[in-house]
Tab-separated table of C-alpha atoms in Angstrom:
chain	number	residue	atom	x	y	z
A	219	UNK	CA	-7.075	12.008	20.704
A	220	UNK	CA	-4.686	9.063	20.718
A	221	UNK	CA	-2.760	8.430	23.937
A	222	UNK	CA	0.651	6.814	24.420
A	223	UNK	CA	1.925	4.733	27.325
A	224	UNK	CA	3.022	7.659	29.519
A	225	UNK	CA	-0.349	9.337	29.051
A	226	UNK	CA	-2.096	6.083	29.916
A	227	UNK	CA	-0.097	5.892	33.159
A	228	UNK	CA	-1.233	9.420	34.011
A	229	UNK	CA	-4.869	8.525	33.274
A	230	UNK	CA	-4.708	5.370	35.391
A	231	UNK	CA	-3.122	7.316	38.237
A	232	UNK	CA	-5.691	10.108	38.233
A	233	UNK	CA	-8.985	8.437	37.350
A	234	UNK	CA	-11.137	7.651	40.434
A	235	UNK	CA	-11.875	3.982	41.012
A	236	UNK	CA	-15.582	4.749	40.612
A	237	UNK	CA	-15.081	5.683	36.951
A	238	UNK	CA	-14.691	2.991	34.305
A	239	UNK	CA	-12.050	3.137	31.567
A	240	UNK	CA	-12.268	1.708	28.054
A	241	UNK	CA	-9.142	1.346	25.893
A	242	UNK	CA	-9.646	1.146	22.142
A	243	UNK	CA	-6.782	-0.225	20.064
A	244	UNK	CA	-5.342	-2.934	17.903
A	245	UNK	CA	-4.652	-6.430	19.162
A	246	UNK	CA	-1.160	-7.277	20.348
A	247	UNK	CA	-0.095	-3.779	21.501
A	248	UNK	CA	0.386	-4.708	25.155
A	249	UNK	CA	-2.749	-3.367	26.830
A	250	UNK	CA	-3.047	-6.173	29.378
A	251	UNK	CA	0.683	-6.223	30.119
A	252	UNK	CA	0.782	-2.492	30.810
A	253	UNK	CA	-2.249	-2.668	33.112
A	254	UNK	CA	-0.869	-5.637	35.034
A	255	UNK	CA	2.556	-4.047	35.476
A	256	UNK	CA	1.094	-0.697	36.568
A	257	UNK	CA	-1.394	-1.949	39.149
A	258	UNK	CA	0.696	-4.820	40.495
A	259	UNK	CA	3.474	-2.304	41.186
A	260	UNK	CA	0.923	-0.545	43.401
A	261	UNK	CA	-0.002	-3.792	45.143
A	262	UNK	CA	-3.386	-4.118	43.406
A	263	UNK	CA	-4.528	-7.419	41.965
A	264	UNK	CA	-5.560	-7.492	38.304
A	265	UNK	CA	-8.202	-10.036	37.242
A	266	UNK	CA	-8.415	-10.481	33.467
A	267	UNK	CA	-11.598	-11.875	31.947
A	268	UNK	CA	-11.742	-12.661	28.225
A	269	UNK	CA	-15.380	-11.912	27.501
A	270	UNK	CA	-15.137	-13.090	23.914
A	271	UNK	CA	-14.543	-16.629	25.187
A	272	UNK	CA	-17.647	-16.739	27.394
A	273	UNK	CA	-20.571	-18.688	25.935
A	274	UNK	CA	-23.270	-17.499	28.361
A	275	UNK	CA	-23.708	-15.248	31.422
A	276	UNK	CA	-23.018	-18.170	33.764
A	277	UNK	CA	-19.350	-18.030	32.754
A	278	UNK	CA	-19.212	-14.527	34.214
A	279	UNK	CA	-21.621	-14.526	37.164
A	280	UNK	CA	-21.315	-18.169	38.251
A	281	UNK	CA	-23.823	-21.055	38.218
A	282	UNK	CA	-27.172	-21.082	40.065
A	283	UNK	CA	-27.790	-23.510	42.937
A	284	UNK	CA	-30.564	-24.120	45.474
A	285	UNK	CA	-29.968	-22.899	49.001
A	286	UNK	CA	-31.631	-25.688	51.030
A	287	UNK	CA	-32.014	-23.461	54.090
A	288	UNK	CA	-33.917	-20.699	52.352
A	289	UNK	CA	-35.353	-22.675	49.457
A	290	UNK	CA	-34.143	-19.962	47.114
A	291	UNK	CA	-31.905	-20.099	44.072
A	292	UNK	CA	-28.609	-18.293	44.446
A	293	UNK	CA	-25.537	-17.933	42.276
A	294	UNK	CA	-22.291	-19.548	43.335
A	295	UNK	CA	-19.446	-17.067	43.166
A	296	UNK	CA	-17.255	-17.472	40.061
A	297	UNK	CA	-13.634	-18.494	40.573
A	298	UNK	CA	-12.295	-14.970	40.127
A	299	UNK	CA	-14.624	-13.113	42.500
A	300	UNK	CA	-12.678	-11.642	45.466
A	301	UNK	CA	-13.674	-13.100	48.835
A	302	UNK	CA	-11.112	-11.277	50.997
A	303	UNK	CA	-12.789	-7.864	50.600
A	304	UNK	CA	-9.646	-6.472	48.985
A	305	UNK	CA	-10.314	-4.276	45.930
A	306	UNK	CA	-9.397	-5.656	42.510
A	307	UNK	CA	-8.838	-4.252	39.062
A	308	UNK	CA	-11.274	-6.096	36.825
A	309	UNK	CA	-9.962	-6.059	33.257
A	310	UNK	CA	-12.722	-6.931	30.783
A	311	UNK	CA	-10.786	-7.845	27.675
A	312	UNK	CA	-12.459	-8.337	24.285
A	313	UNK	CA	-15.549	-6.461	25.468
A	314	UNK	CA	-16.858	-5.960	21.942
A	315	UNK	CA	-16.396	-9.637	21.120
A	316	UNK	CA	-18.760	-10.755	23.899
A	317	UNK	CA	-22.186	-12.237	23.221
A	318	UNK	CA	-25.103	-9.830	23.765
A	319	UNK	CA	-26.382	-11.858	26.739
A	320	UNK	CA	-22.964	-11.580	28.419
A	321	UNK	CA	-22.949	-7.823	27.800
A	322	UNK	CA	-26.263	-7.523	29.638
A	323	UNK	CA	-24.541	-8.880	32.739
A	324	UNK	CA	-21.747	-6.358	32.308
A	325	UNK	CA	-24.291	-3.506	32.431
A	326	UNK	CA	-24.991	-3.972	36.149
A	327	UNK	CA	-21.348	-4.626	36.876
A	328	UNK	CA	-20.188	-1.344	35.329
A	329	UNK	CA	-22.957	0.770	36.852
A	330	UNK	CA	-23.404	-0.645	40.353
A	331	UNK	CA	-20.237	-2.736	40.852
A	332	UNK	CA	-22.557	-5.706	41.440
A	333	UNK	CA	-22.706	-9.190	39.958
A	334	UNK	CA	-25.809	-11.313	40.594
A	335	UNK	CA	-26.552	-9.181	43.648
A	336	UNK	CA	-23.047	-9.429	45.130
A	337	UNK	CA	-20.942	-6.284	45.350
A	338	UNK	CA	-17.289	-5.988	44.424
A	339	UNK	CA	-15.080	-4.799	47.305
A	340	UNK	CA	-14.993	-1.036	47.756
A	341	UNK	CA	-12.277	0.589	45.663
A	342	UNK	CA	-12.424	-1.981	42.865
A	343	UNK	CA	-11.866	-0.704	39.350
A	344	UNK	CA	-13.285	-1.779	36.004
A	345	UNK	CA	-11.240	-1.354	32.845
A	346	UNK	CA	-12.193	-2.754	29.461
A	347	UNK	CA	-10.416	-3.161	26.145
A	348	UNK	CA	-11.960	-3.281	22.699
A	349	UNK	CA	-10.596	-3.725	19.198
A	350	UNK	CA	-11.492	-1.154	16.600
A	351	UNK	CA	-11.565	-1.664	12.849
A	352	UNK	CA	-13.411	-3.411	10.053
A	353	UNK	CA	-10.989	-6.351	10.058
A	354	UNK	CA	-12.409	-7.688	13.347
A	355	UNK	CA	-15.571	-9.710	13.954
A	356	UNK	CA	-17.206	-7.564	16.607
A	357	UNK	CA	-20.412	-7.159	18.587
A	358	UNK	CA	-22.032	-3.742	18.450
A	359	UNK	CA	-22.049	-2.218	21.919
A	360	UNK	CA	-25.184	-0.725	23.449
A	361	UNK	CA	-24.879	3.090	23.782
A	362	UNK	CA	-26.035	2.794	27.398
A	363	UNK	CA	-23.074	0.529	28.135
A	364	UNK	CA	-20.617	2.711	26.232
A	365	UNK	CA	-21.749	5.775	28.203
A	366	UNK	CA	-20.507	4.166	31.419
A	367	UNK	CA	-16.861	4.339	30.319
A	368	UNK	CA	-14.230	7.011	29.857
A	369	UNK	CA	-12.982	6.063	26.379
A	370	UNK	CA	-9.393	6.444	25.135
A	371	UNK	CA	-7.792	5.389	21.878
A	372	UNK	CA	-4.536	3.751	22.934
A	373	UNK	CA	-1.591	3.567	20.531
A	374	UNK	CA	1.733	3.119	22.363
A	375	UNK	CA	4.629	4.665	20.473
A	376	UNK	CA	7.530	2.798	18.944
A	377	UNK	CA	9.792	4.431	21.535
A	378	UNK	CA	7.541	3.048	24.290
A	379	UNK	CA	7.993	-0.460	22.937
A	380	UNK	CA	11.741	-0.155	22.390
A	381	UNK	CA	12.224	1.072	25.956
A	382	UNK	CA	10.150	-1.809	27.295
A	383	UNK	CA	11.788	-4.389	25.017
A	384	UNK	CA	15.290	-3.402	26.072
A	385	UNK	CA	14.386	-3.799	29.757
A	386	UNK	CA	12.486	-7.038	29.140
A	387	UNK	CA	15.432	-8.700	27.414
A	388	UNK	CA	13.956	-8.908	23.916
A	389	UNK	CA	16.636	-10.099	21.468
A	390	UNK	CA	18.850	-7.103	20.643
A	391	UNK	CA	18.677	-7.876	16.915
A	392	UNK	CA	14.935	-7.334	17.022
A	393	UNK	CA	15.245	-4.112	19.021
A	394	UNK	CA	17.821	-2.752	16.553
A	395	UNK	CA	15.658	-3.782	13.603
A	396	UNK	CA	12.538	-2.074	14.950
A	397	UNK	CA	14.559	0.995	15.918
A	398	UNK	CA	15.441	1.482	12.246
A	399	UNK	CA	12.352	-0.115	10.661
A	400	UNK	CA	9.513	0.994	12.905
A	401	UNK	CA	6.900	0.327	10.225
A	402	UNK	CA	7.272	-3.390	10.967
A	403	UNK	CA	6.353	-3.146	14.648
A	404	UNK	CA	2.595	-3.061	14.082
A	405	UNK	CA	1.736	-4.798	10.823
A	406	UNK	CA	-1.446	-3.996	8.971
A	407	UNK	CA	-4.312	-6.447	9.432
A	408	UNK	CA	-5.105	-9.024	6.776
A	409	UNK	CA	-8.451	-10.036	5.318
A	410	UNK	CA	-9.026	-13.674	6.223
A	411	UNK	CA	-10.988	-15.571	3.565
A	412	UNK	CA	-9.794	-18.990	4.702
A	413	UNK	CA	-7.514	-19.803	1.809
A	414	UNK	CA	-3.754	-20.159	2.002
A	415	UNK	CA	-2.988	-16.978	0.075
A	416	UNK	CA	-5.086	-14.742	2.319
A	417	UNK	CA	-3.744	-16.175	5.583
A	418	UNK	CA	-0.562	-14.115	5.371
A	419	UNK	CA	0.719	-13.406	8.863
A	420	UNK	CA	1.635	-9.816	9.741
A	421	UNK	CA	3.776	-8.697	12.687
A	422	UNK	CA	2.606	-7.110	15.914
A	423	UNK	CA	4.261	-6.454	19.260
A	424	UNK	CA	3.180	-9.767	20.690
A	425	UNK	CA	4.587	-11.694	17.726
A	426	UNK	CA	7.986	-9.989	17.982
A	427	UNK	CA	8.207	-11.292	21.544
A	428	UNK	CA	7.579	-14.799	20.205
A	429	UNK	CA	10.314	-14.334	17.620
A	430	UNK	CA	12.701	-13.301	20.383
A	431	UNK	CA	11.945	-16.459	22.343
A	432	UNK	CA	12.763	-18.745	19.391
A	433	UNK	CA	15.932	-17.052	18.081
A	434	UNK	CA	17.486	-15.962	21.364
A	435	UNK	CA	19.699	-19.058	21.688
A	436	UNK	CA	21.146	-18.745	18.172
A	437	UNK	CA	24.013	-16.386	17.433
A	438	UNK	CA	23.718	-17.104	13.694
A	439	UNK	CA	20.414	-17.331	11.833
A	440	UNK	CA	20.001	-19.488	8.725
A	441	UNK	CA	17.324	-20.757	6.356
A	442	UNK	CA	15.688	-23.008	8.952
A	443	UNK	CA	15.368	-20.092	11.360
A	444	UNK	CA	13.877	-17.976	8.584
A	445	UNK	CA	11.252	-20.634	7.898
A	446	UNK	CA	10.455	-20.796	11.606
A	447	UNK	CA	10.120	-17.029	12.001
A	448	UNK	CA	7.986	-16.614	8.858
A	449	UNK	CA	5.095	-18.382	10.567
A	450	UNK	CA	5.207	-15.817	13.383
A	451	UNK	CA	5.532	-12.483	11.583
A	452	UNK	CA	4.840	-13.363	7.940
A	453	UNK	CA	6.998	-13.695	4.849
A	454	UNK	CA	7.574	-10.024	4.022
A	455	UNK	CA	8.597	-8.926	7.535
A	456	UNK	CA	10.777	-12.027	7.892
A	457	UNK	CA	12.602	-11.337	4.626
A	458	UNK	CA	13.393	-7.742	5.590
A	459	UNK	CA	14.373	-8.741	9.132
A	460	UNK	CA	16.807	-11.450	7.987
A	461	UNK	CA	18.356	-9.131	5.402
A	462	UNK	CA	18.899	-6.646	8.218
A	463	UNK	CA	20.424	-9.203	10.578
A	464	UNK	CA	22.733	-10.711	7.945
A	465	UNK	CA	23.914	-7.465	6.347
A	466	UNK	CA	23.657	-4.802	9.022
A	467	UNK	CA	26.935	-4.123	10.787
A	468	UNK	CA	26.282	-0.804	12.465
A	469	UNK	CA	24.842	-0.967	15.974
A	470	UNK	CA	21.488	0.645	16.621
A	471	UNK	CA	21.924	4.268	17.691
A	472	UNK	CA	19.274	3.739	20.338
A	473	UNK	CA	21.230	0.789	21.755
A	474	UNK	CA	24.478	2.765	21.565
A	475	UNK	CA	23.094	5.711	23.543
A	476	UNK	CA	21.126	3.655	26.041
A	477	UNK	CA	23.520	0.750	26.648
A	478	UNK	CA	26.965	1.814	25.450
A	479	UNK	CA	29.000	-0.773	27.366
A	480	UNK	CA	27.328	-3.656	25.552
A	481	UNK	CA	28.093	-2.114	22.156
A	482	UNK	CA	31.884	-1.868	22.514
A	483	UNK	CA	32.621	-5.256	20.914
A	484	UNK	CA	30.553	-4.293	17.888
A	485	UNK	CA	32.358	-0.952	17.606
A	486	UNK	CA	35.710	-2.725	17.444
A	487	UNK	CA	34.671	-4.382	14.154
A	488	UNK	CA	33.752	-1.181	12.310
A	489	UNK	CA	35.740	0.605	9.622
A	490	UNK	CA	36.477	4.335	9.377
A	491	UNK	CA	33.645	4.722	6.865
A	492	UNK	CA	31.290	2.823	9.162
A	493	UNK	CA	32.086	5.256	11.973
A	494	UNK	CA	31.458	8.326	9.848
A	495	UNK	CA	28.047	6.877	9.005
A	496	UNK	CA	27.424	6.067	12.655
A	497	UNK	CA	28.400	9.576	13.756
A	498	UNK	CA	25.917	11.010	11.279
A	499	UNK	CA	23.301	8.537	12.508
A	500	UNK	CA	23.882	9.622	16.121
A	501	UNK	CA	23.176	13.251	15.275
A	502	UNK	CA	20.166	12.282	13.172
A	503	UNK	CA	18.790	10.206	16.053
A	504	UNK	CA	19.262	13.078	18.509
A	505	UNK	CA	17.581	15.440	16.072
A	506	UNK	CA	14.569	13.142	15.847
A	507	UNK	CA	14.302	11.741	19.375
A	508	UNK	CA	15.907	14.120	21.882
A	509	UNK	CA	12.618	15.770	22.835
A	510	UNK	CA	10.888	12.396	23.373
A	511	UNK	CA	13.162	11.254	26.222
A	512	UNK	CA	12.010	11.296	29.838
A	513	UNK	CA	14.203	12.938	32.491
A	514	UNK	CA	15.943	9.764	33.661
A	515	UNK	CA	16.657	8.623	30.109
A	516	UNK	CA	18.050	12.022	29.146
A	517	UNK	CA	20.860	11.554	31.684
A	518	UNK	CA	21.642	8.088	30.340
A	519	UNK	CA	21.743	9.292	26.735
A	520	UNK	CA	23.950	12.277	27.617
A	521	UNK	CA	26.369	10.079	29.589
A	522	UNK	CA	26.652	7.455	26.842
A	523	UNK	CA	27.013	10.109	24.157
A	524	UNK	CA	30.146	11.407	25.881
A	525	UNK	CA	31.365	7.844	26.550
A	526	UNK	CA	31.105	7.084	22.825
A	527	UNK	CA	33.089	10.224	21.983
A	528	UNK	CA	35.763	9.425	24.603
A	529	UNK	CA	36.037	5.843	23.307
A	530	UNK	CA	37.593	7.222	20.101
A	531	UNK	CA	40.490	8.671	22.099
A	532	UNK	CA	41.016	5.422	24.017
A	533	UNK	CA	41.141	3.550	20.700
A	534	UNK	CA	43.511	6.158	19.216
A	535	UNK	CA	40.904	7.254	16.688
A	536	UNK	CA	41.222	10.990	17.179
A	537	UNK	CA	40.357	11.666	13.545
A	538	UNK	CA	36.916	10.215	14.295
A	539	UNK	CA	36.622	12.493	17.325
A	540	UNK	CA	37.334	15.371	14.992
A	541	UNK	CA	34.682	14.171	12.566
A	542	UNK	CA	32.136	13.896	15.385
A	543	UNK	CA	33.002	17.375	16.703
A	544	UNK	CA	32.652	18.872	13.233
A	545	UNK	CA	29.013	17.816	13.123
A	546	UNK	CA	28.000	20.201	15.916
A	547	UNK	CA	28.358	23.082	13.475
A	548	UNK	CA	26.250	21.375	10.814
A	549	UNK	CA	23.056	23.293	10.145
A	550	UNK	CA	21.157	20.023	9.652
A	551	UNK	CA	21.114	19.158	13.372
A	552	UNK	CA	19.863	22.127	15.439
A	553	UNK	CA	17.835	19.868	17.745
A	554	UNK	CA	20.847	17.655	18.417
A	555	UNK	CA	22.964	20.695	19.182
A	556	UNK	CA	20.341	22.038	21.605
A	557	UNK	CA	20.254	18.679	23.376
A	558	UNK	CA	24.049	18.651	23.853
A	559	UNK	CA	24.167	22.290	24.989
A	560	UNK	CA	21.318	21.908	27.497
A	561	UNK	CA	21.770	18.347	28.744
A	562	UNK	CA	25.537	17.830	28.463
A	563	UNK	CA	27.165	21.285	28.809
A	564	UNK	CA	30.559	19.894	29.901
A	565	UNK	CA	30.606	17.619	26.877
A	566	UNK	CA	29.641	20.555	24.667
A	567	UNK	CA	32.637	22.525	25.947
A	568	UNK	CA	34.849	19.526	25.180
A	569	UNK	CA	33.557	19.519	21.596
A	570	UNK	CA	34.138	23.268	21.280
A	571	UNK	CA	37.716	22.932	22.514
A	572	UNK	CA	38.426	20.207	19.986
A	573	UNK	CA	36.770	22.135	17.156
A	574	UNK	CA	38.898	25.198	17.872
A	575	UNK	CA	42.035	23.089	17.470
A	576	UNK	CA	41.028	21.754	14.061
């Protein structure tokens, strides 16, 4: 079973600290970010160790030294090991990229919470992440090690990312693009044969963040920006994205219903035909997404839906109000109608009153 972000939160909340968790998923989908945000919000420190970068066990357990008092060899604590006796969340990233000798050290850590004879503070957690798929160069994991983890295939939804991206300030052009072209959020992996033709870059969630950071200061995007972005998400995704940005006038329905106030300037530039298309798009979006909204977001969507409808009256566009109201009787949108009836009953009555006057 594949889990999304909300299910992962539930698992993290309800799994005892004594049980280890392994997340299986593609690179660049935000595993480490989600873990850090979740546990830091609870006041728990997250220590991330990239096991694939460790050349020998000493990188994980620390270096040996001679204790002159006892005449015995001991291991100096590594830089990350907690010395304040406060529990930590130890995130073992790239577990199946680690060398076999490093994995042997992990065995004791996952079973006994010990490293070179020293115990982690009580209440510490161990969470690992692995990549799955033939496109990765991976180390086969010992079944005894695998058995020490609760294993979940993690695939956060597009809606998860859009919600996060809007709150994180990702460039609105990217959010709108992904909202309508979700297939470009997680690009398929490429086969790398070390020649220029096979090194085609494909997009992932991490790369879209990088795109946002380089285009955010530019209101207009030209050929130089396209060349810059192509090295981040690849030629095909870049071409489709720039076509969208340069030719797409309608605001994203998701942006409209989640952040209506910031869409008003865009609405003022639209034609009557544009609005009829947008009205249809609003109902289509509700039909597709209304059941995927959490309780707090439902209230926001319902409020902005009515604000959008009322904006027509303020702008003296009552014929567009009539067009919007006529869509509630369309047989193509039963889910959208149910959402309005259940979540915005006062607005529904307003639509009925207008429809009766048509």
